[in-house]
């Protein structure tokens, strides 16, 4: 029962930090804690309170039937669908649990206006602002999560390769994005992990370009950044392909990115920091003459959300641990000319890095 294991992690956190309860509001955190599949959507309609003994989830009538069915399977969560608003519910629960003056953790992302309502309704509670407590627990994936992410990656990879078969000059970025989305969903993705990026020619120099009506031309590099969602978990991949033959300069740029990606992958292991991996990629690009041409962090964690902890960035001095799932995505961006990015998502193992993606790093040329 994965939910029980995760609840126990949170309850140990309460003990370690001398807290009586934690309030959880983010849907991604709630999904991770409950394991309730096909229940949570984009609406912020739920709040949970976890103590050292109790797990109570408040929702509304639109979700209560599905949640009670899932809760019955797990036998851990109490589901409350009273007509109380969030603040009223939490105040009621603190009173019922005899924690009116308790030390209660709240996430720092809580809106100020909502925090003021909490404070007014529960003046004796000792609210403690916490940062990323559950996100840090989520950063280490278990075997079930890895299975789902590998499944999502397999679907995304197959869909991408099918999309390339129909790629041709004159097709627009938008049409290619729609085709890739259709292929992922047809092959079993519940939804996209994020909006596809399809950026051709000079648009490739915009790392988060939105697919446009620009049509592919001979000699274009095309950056595809895409991911599928399966069982609530994401994949994340980027490949850069070429329409027709690539110039010597394009190949030089591509090979620099490829070397940086593969050098990082060879060095990721428990104990190295996100900052060290970012610096490694930057130094490899600089050796090829592309210093300061990446402009973004090397990578990020992936899981229920497409961007999670840990970060492979200059600011992350914390060591990676086995079970972290991260992206390795160096890039070079030359405004007005081209962009190249190669991204693999994989898990940090006891001895190194296992990529989930089997799509070649060789430059794929669409004739």
Coordinates of C-alpha atoms in Angstrom, one line a residue:
X1 CA 0.0 0.0 0.0
X2 CA 2.0 2.9 -1.3
X3 CA -0.3 5.5 0.4
X4 CA 0.5 4.1 3.9
X5 CA 4.2 4.3 3.3
X6 CA 3.9 7.9 2.2
X7 CA 1.7 8.8 5.2
X8 CA 4.3 7.3 7.5
X9 CA 7.0 9.4 5.9
X10 CA 4.9 12.6 6.6
X11 CA 4.2 11.5 10.2
X12 CA 7.9 10.9 10.8
X13 CA 8.5 14.4 9.5
X14 CA 6.0 15.7 12.0
X15 CA 7.8 14.0 14.8
X16 CA 11.3 15.2 13.6
X17 CA 10.1 18.8 13.4
X18 CA 8.0 18.7 16.6
X19 CA 4.8 19.5 14.7
X20 CA 1.3 18.4 15.6
X21 CA -0.2 18.5 12.1
X22 CA 0.4 19.5 8.5
X23 CA -2.1 21.1 6.1
X24 CA -1.9 19.9 2.5
X25 CA -3.6 21.8 -0.3
X26 CA -1.8 21.2 -3.6
X27 CA -3.5 18.6 -5.8
X28 CA -0.2 17.0 -6.8
X29 CA 0.8 16.5 -3.1
X30 CA -2.7 15.1 -2.3
X31 CA -2.4 12.7 -5.3
X32 CA 1.0 11.5 -4.0
X33 CA -0.2 11.1 -0.5
X34 CA -3.5 9.3 -1.3
X35 CA -2.6 7.4 -4.5
X36 CA -6.2 8.1 -5.7
X37 CA -6.0 7.8 -9.5
X38 CA -8.5 9.4 -11.8
X39 CA -9.9 11.7 -9.1
X40 CA -7.9 14.9 -8.9
X41 CA -8.2 17.4 -11.7
X42 CA -7.1 21.1 -12.0
X43 CA -9.6 22.5 -9.5
X44 CA -8.3 23.5 -6.0
X45 CA -11.3 21.9 -4.3
X46 CA -9.6 19.9 -1.6
X47 CA -7.6 20.3 1.6
X48 CA -6.2 17.6 4.0
X49 CA -5.0 17.6 7.5
X50 CA -2.5 15.0 8.7
X51 CA -1.6 14.4 12.3
X52 CA 0.5 11.7 13.9
X53 CA -2.6 9.6 14.1
X54 CA -5.2 10.9 11.6
X55 CA -5.5 11.6 7.8
X56 CA -8.6 13.6 6.9
X57 CA -9.4 14.8 3.4
X58 CA -12.0 17.5 2.8
X59 CA -13.6 17.7 -0.6
X60 CA -17.0 18.6 -2.1
X61 CA -19.9 16.7 -3.6
X62 CA -18.4 16.6 -7.1
X63 CA -15.6 14.3 -5.9
X64 CA -16.8 12.6 -2.8
X65 CA -18.2 9.4 -4.3
X66 CA -15.0 8.7 -6.2
X67 CA -12.8 9.6 -3.2
X68 CA -14.8 7.4 -0.8
X69 CA -14.5 4.5 -3.3
X70 CA -10.7 4.9 -3.4
X71 CA -10.4 5.5 0.3
X72 CA -12.3 2.3 1.0
X73 CA -9.7 0.4 -1.0
X74 CA -6.8 1.9 1.0
X75 CA -8.4 2.0 4.4
X76 CA -6.3 5.0 5.5
X77 CA -8.1 8.2 4.7
X78 CA -11.2 9.7 6.2
X79 CA -13.2 11.6 3.6
X80 CA -15.2 14.7 4.7
X81 CA -17.7 16.4 2.3
X82 CA -19.3 18.7 4.8
X83 CA -20.5 22.1 3.4
X84 CA -17.9 23.9 5.4
X85 CA -15.4 26.1 3.6
X86 CA -11.7 25.3 3.9
X87 CA -11.0 27.6 6.8
X88 CA -14.1 26.5 8.7
X89 CA -13.2 22.8 8.1
X90 CA -9.6 23.2 9.4
X91 CA -10.8 25.2 12.4
X92 CA -13.4 22.5 13.2
X93 CA -10.8 19.7 12.8
X94 CA -8.3 21.4 15.1
X95 CA -11.0 21.7 17.7
X96 CA -12.1 18.1 17.3
X97 CA -8.5 16.8 17.4
X98 CA -7.7 18.9 20.4
X99 CA -5.1 20.9 18.5
X100 CA -6.5 24.4 18.9
X101 CA -3.1 25.5 20.2
X102 CA -1.1 23.0 18.2
X103 CA 1.9 23.5 16.0
X104 CA 0.5 23.3 12.5
X105 CA 2.6 23.3 9.3
X106 CA 1.4 25.3 6.3
X107 CA 3.1 25.6 3.0
X108 CA 4.8 28.9 2.1
X109 CA 2.8 29.0 -1.1
X110 CA -0.5 29.6 0.7
X111 CA -1.9 33.0 -0.5
X112 CA -1.6 35.8 2.0
X113 CA -5.3 36.5 2.0
X114 CA -6.0 32.8 2.9
X115 CA -3.4 32.9 5.7
X116 CA -5.1 35.9 7.2
X117 CA -8.4 34.0 7.2
X118 CA -6.7 31.1 8.9
X119 CA -5.2 33.4 11.5
X120 CA -8.4 35.1 12.2
X121 CA -10.4 31.9 12.5
X122 CA -7.7 30.1 14.6
X123 CA -5.9 32.8 16.6
X124 CA -4.4 30.3 19.1
X125 CA -3.0 27.9 16.6
X126 CA 0.8 28.1 16.1
X127 CA 1.1 28.1 12.3
X128 CA 4.6 27.2 11.1
X129 CA 5.6 28.2 7.5
X130 CA 7.3 25.3 5.8
X131 CA 9.0 25.1 2.4
X132 CA 8.8 22.1 0.1
X133 CA 8.5 19.5 2.8
X134 CA 6.3 17.1 0.8
X135 CA 8.0 18.1 -2.5
X136 CA 11.3 16.9 -0.9
X137 CA 9.7 13.5 0.0
X138 CA 8.3 13.3 -3.5
X139 CA 11.7 13.8 -5.0
X140 CA 12.7 10.2 -4.2
X141 CA 10.6 7.9 -6.4
X142 CA 9.6 4.4 -5.5
X143 CA 9.4 1.3 -7.8
X144 CA 5.7 1.9 -8.7
X145 CA 6.4 5.5 -9.7
X146 CA 9.4 4.4 -11.9
X147 CA 7.2 1.9 -13.6
X148 CA 4.6 4.5 -14.6
X149 CA 7.3 7.0 -15.8
X150 CA 8.9 4.3 -17.9
X151 CA 5.5 3.5 -19.4
X152 CA 4.9 7.2 -20.1
X153 CA 8.3 7.5 -21.8
X154 CA 7.7 4.4 -24.0
X155 CA 4.4 5.9 -25.3
X156 CA 6.0 9.3 -25.9
X157 CA 9.0 7.8 -27.7
X158 CA 6.9 5.6 -30.0
X159 CA 4.6 8.6 -30.7
X160 CA 7.5 10.7 -31.6
X161 CA 9.0 8.2 -34.0
X162 CA 5.7 7.8 -35.7
X163 CA 5.3 11.6 -36.1
X164 CA 8.7 11.8 -37.7
X165 CA 7.5 9.3 -40.4
X166 CA 5.0 11.9 -41.6
X167 CA 7.2 15.0 -41.2
X168 CA 8.0 16.9 -44.4
X169 CA 8.8 20.4 -45.7
X170 CA 5.8 22.7 -45.8
X171 CA 4.2 21.2 -42.7
X172 CA 3.7 23.8 -39.9
X173 CA 5.0 23.6 -36.4
X174 CA 1.4 23.6 -35.2
X175 CA 0.4 20.7 -37.4
X176 CA 3.4 18.7 -36.2
X177 CA 2.5 19.4 -32.6
X178 CA -1.1 18.3 -33.2
X179 CA 0.0 15.1 -34.8
X180 CA 2.4 14.3 -32.0
X181 CA -0.3 14.9 -29.4
X182 CA -2.7 12.7 -31.3
X183 CA -0.2 9.9 -31.5
X184 CA 0.6 10.0 -27.8
X185 CA -3.0 9.9 -26.8
X186 CA -3.8 7.1 -29.3
X187 CA -1.0 5.0 -27.9
X188 CA -2.3 5.4 -24.3
X189 CA -1.4 8.7 -22.8
X190 CA -4.1 10.0 -20.6
X191 CA -3.0 13.5 -21.5
X192 CA 0.1 15.5 -22.4
X193 CA 2.6 16.1 -19.6
X194 CA 2.8 19.7 -20.8
X195 CA 2.1 21.6 -24.0
X196 CA 4.4 20.4 -26.8
X197 CA 7.2 22.6 -28.0
X198 CA 7.9 22.4 -31.8
X199 CA 10.3 25.1 -32.8
X200 CA 11.9 25.2 -36.3
X201 CA 14.6 27.3 -37.8
X202 CA 15.2 30.5 -35.9
X203 CA 12.3 29.7 -33.5
X204 CA 14.5 26.9 -32.1
X205 CA 16.5 29.6 -30.4
X206 CA 13.5 30.2 -28.1
X207 CA 13.7 27.5 -25.5
X208 CA 10.0 27.6 -24.7
X209 CA 8.6 28.5 -28.1
X210 CA 4.9 28.0 -28.8
X211 CA 4.2 26.0 -32.0
X212 CA 3.4 28.5 -34.7
X213 CA 2.2 28.5 -38.3
X214 CA 5.8 28.7 -39.5
X215 CA 6.3 26.0 -42.2
X216 CA 9.3 23.7 -42.1
X217 CA 12.0 24.5 -44.7
X218 CA 14.9 22.5 -46.2
X219 CA 17.9 22.8 -43.8
X220 CA 15.8 23.6 -40.7
X221 CA 16.7 22.2 -37.3
X222 CA 13.4 21.4 -35.5
X223 CA 13.3 21.2 -31.7
X224 CA 10.7 18.8 -30.3
X225 CA 10.1 18.9 -26.5
X226 CA 7.3 16.6 -25.5
X227 CA 6.0 14.3 -22.8
X228 CA 3.1 11.9 -22.0
X229 CA 1.2 11.4 -18.8
X230 CA 0.4 7.9 -17.7
X231 CA -1.2 6.9 -14.3
X232 CA -0.6 10.5 -13.1
X233 CA 3.1 10.6 -13.9
X234 CA 5.0 12.5 -16.6
X235 CA 7.7 11.8 -19.2
X236 CA 9.9 14.6 -20.6
X237 CA 12.1 14.3 -23.8
X238 CA 13.7 16.7 -26.3
X239 CA 15.2 15.8 -29.6
X240 CA 16.4 18.1 -32.4
X241 CA 16.0 16.8 -36.0
X242 CA 16.9 18.2 -39.4
X243 CA 14.8 18.7 -42.6
X244 CA 17.2 17.8 -45.4
X245 CA 20.9 18.0 -45.0
X246 CA 22.6 19.9 -42.1
X247 CA 25.4 22.4 -42.6
X248 CA 28.8 22.0 -41.0
X249 CA 27.9 24.7 -38.5
X250 CA 24.6 23.0 -37.6
X251 CA 26.5 19.7 -37.1
X252 CA 29.1 21.4 -34.9
X253 CA 26.3 22.9 -32.7
X254 CA 24.5 19.6 -32.5
X255 CA 27.6 17.5 -31.6
X256 CA 28.5 20.0 -28.8
X257 CA 25.1 19.5 -27.2
X258 CA 25.3 15.8 -27.7
X259 CA 28.7 15.6 -26.0
X260 CA 27.4 17.7 -23.1
X261 CA 24.3 15.5 -22.6
X262 CA 26.3 12.3 -22.7
X263 CA 29.1 13.6 -20.4
X264 CA 26.6 14.6 -17.8
X265 CA 24.7 11.3 -18.0
X266 CA 28.0 9.5 -17.5
X267 CA 28.7 11.5 -14.3
X268 CA 25.3 11.6 -12.6
X269 CA 25.4 9.5 -9.4
X270 CA 24.5 9.7 -5.8
X271 CA 26.5 12.4 -4.0
X272 CA 27.0 14.8 -6.9
X273 CA 25.1 18.1 -6.7
X274 CA 22.7 19.7 -9.1
X275 CA 25.1 22.6 -9.3
X276 CA 28.1 20.4 -10.2
X277 CA 26.1 18.7 -13.1
X278 CA 25.0 22.1 -14.5
X279 CA 28.6 23.4 -14.4
X280 CA 29.8 20.2 -16.1
X281 CA 27.4 20.8 -19.0
X282 CA 28.3 24.5 -19.3
X283 CA 32.0 23.7 -19.3
X284 CA 31.5 21.1 -22.1
X285 CA 29.6 23.6 -24.2
X286 CA 32.3 26.2 -23.6
X287 CA 35.0 23.9 -24.8
X288 CA 33.2 23.7 -28.1
X289 CA 33.0 27.5 -28.3
X290 CA 29.5 28.0 -27.0
X291 CA 30.1 29.6 -23.6
X292 CA 26.9 31.2 -22.1
X293 CA 24.8 29.9 -25.0
X294 CA 22.5 27.7 -22.9
X295 CA 20.9 30.3 -20.7
X296 CA 18.8 27.9 -18.6
X297 CA 19.4 25.3 -15.9
X298 CA 20.6 21.9 -17.1
X299 CA 17.6 20.0 -15.7
X300 CA 14.9 19.4 -13.1
X301 CA 13.1 16.7 -11.3
X302 CA 10.0 15.0 -13.0
X303 CA 7.2 13.0 -11.5
X304 CA 3.5 13.9 -10.9
X305 CA 4.4 17.4 -12.0
X306 CA 6.7 18.1 -15.0
X307 CA 8.9 20.3 -12.8
X308 CA 9.8 18.9 -9.4
X309 CA 12.8 18.6 -7.2
X310 CA 15.7 18.2 -7.4
X311 CA 17.0 20.9 -9.8
X312 CA 20.2 20.5 -11.8
X313 CA 20.9 24.2 -11.5
X314 CA 23.7 26.5 -10.3
X315 CA 21.7 27.2 -7.1
X316 CA 21.3 23.6 -6.0
X317 CA 24.1 22.6 -3.7
X318 CA 22.3 19.5 -2.3
X319 CA 23.5 16.0 -3.3
X320 CA 21.5 13.8 -5.6
X321 CA 20.3 10.5 -4.1
X322 CA 19.2 7.2 -5.5
X323 CA 15.6 7.4 -6.6
X324 CA 15.8 11.0 -7.9
X325 CA 14.3 11.3 -11.4
X326 CA 15.9 14.2 -13.3
X327 CA 16.3 15.5 -16.8
X328 CA 19.6 16.1 -18.6
X329 CA 18.8 18.7 -21.2
X330 CA 21.7 20.9 -22.3
X331 CA 21.0 23.3 -25.2
X332 CA 22.6 25.9 -27.4
X333 CA 20.5 28.8 -28.6
X334 CA 21.7 31.2 -31.4
X335 CA 19.0 34.0 -31.8
X336 CA 18.0 34.5 -35.4
X337 CA 19.6 31.2 -36.5
X338 CA 18.8 28.0 -34.7
X339 CA 18.5 26.1 -31.4
X340 CA 19.5 22.6 -30.4
X341 CA 18.5 20.7 -27.3
X342 CA 18.8 17.0 -26.4
X343 CA 17.0 15.9 -23.3
X344 CA 16.7 12.6 -21.5
X345 CA 14.8 11.8 -18.4
X346 CA 16.0 9.1 -16.1
X347 CA 16.5 7.8 -12.5
X348 CA 19.6 8.2 -10.3
X349 CA 20.6 4.7 -9.3
X350 CA 23.0 3.4 -6.7
X351 CA 25.8 3.5 -9.2
X352 CA 24.9 6.1 -11.8
X353 CA 22.1 7.2 -14.1
X354 CA 19.5 5.1 -16.0
X355 CA 17.8 7.0 -18.9
X356 CA 14.2 6.1 -19.6
X357 CA 14.6 7.1 -23.2
X358 CA 15.9 4.9 -26.0
X359 CA 15.6 7.4 -28.9
X360 CA 18.9 7.8 -30.6
X361 CA 21.3 10.7 -30.0
X362 CA 22.4 10.5 -33.6
X363 CA 21.2 13.5 -35.7
X364 CA 18.0 12.3 -37.4
X365 CA 17.6 13.8 -40.9
X366 CA 14.2 13.9 -42.5
X367 CA 14.7 13.5 -46.3

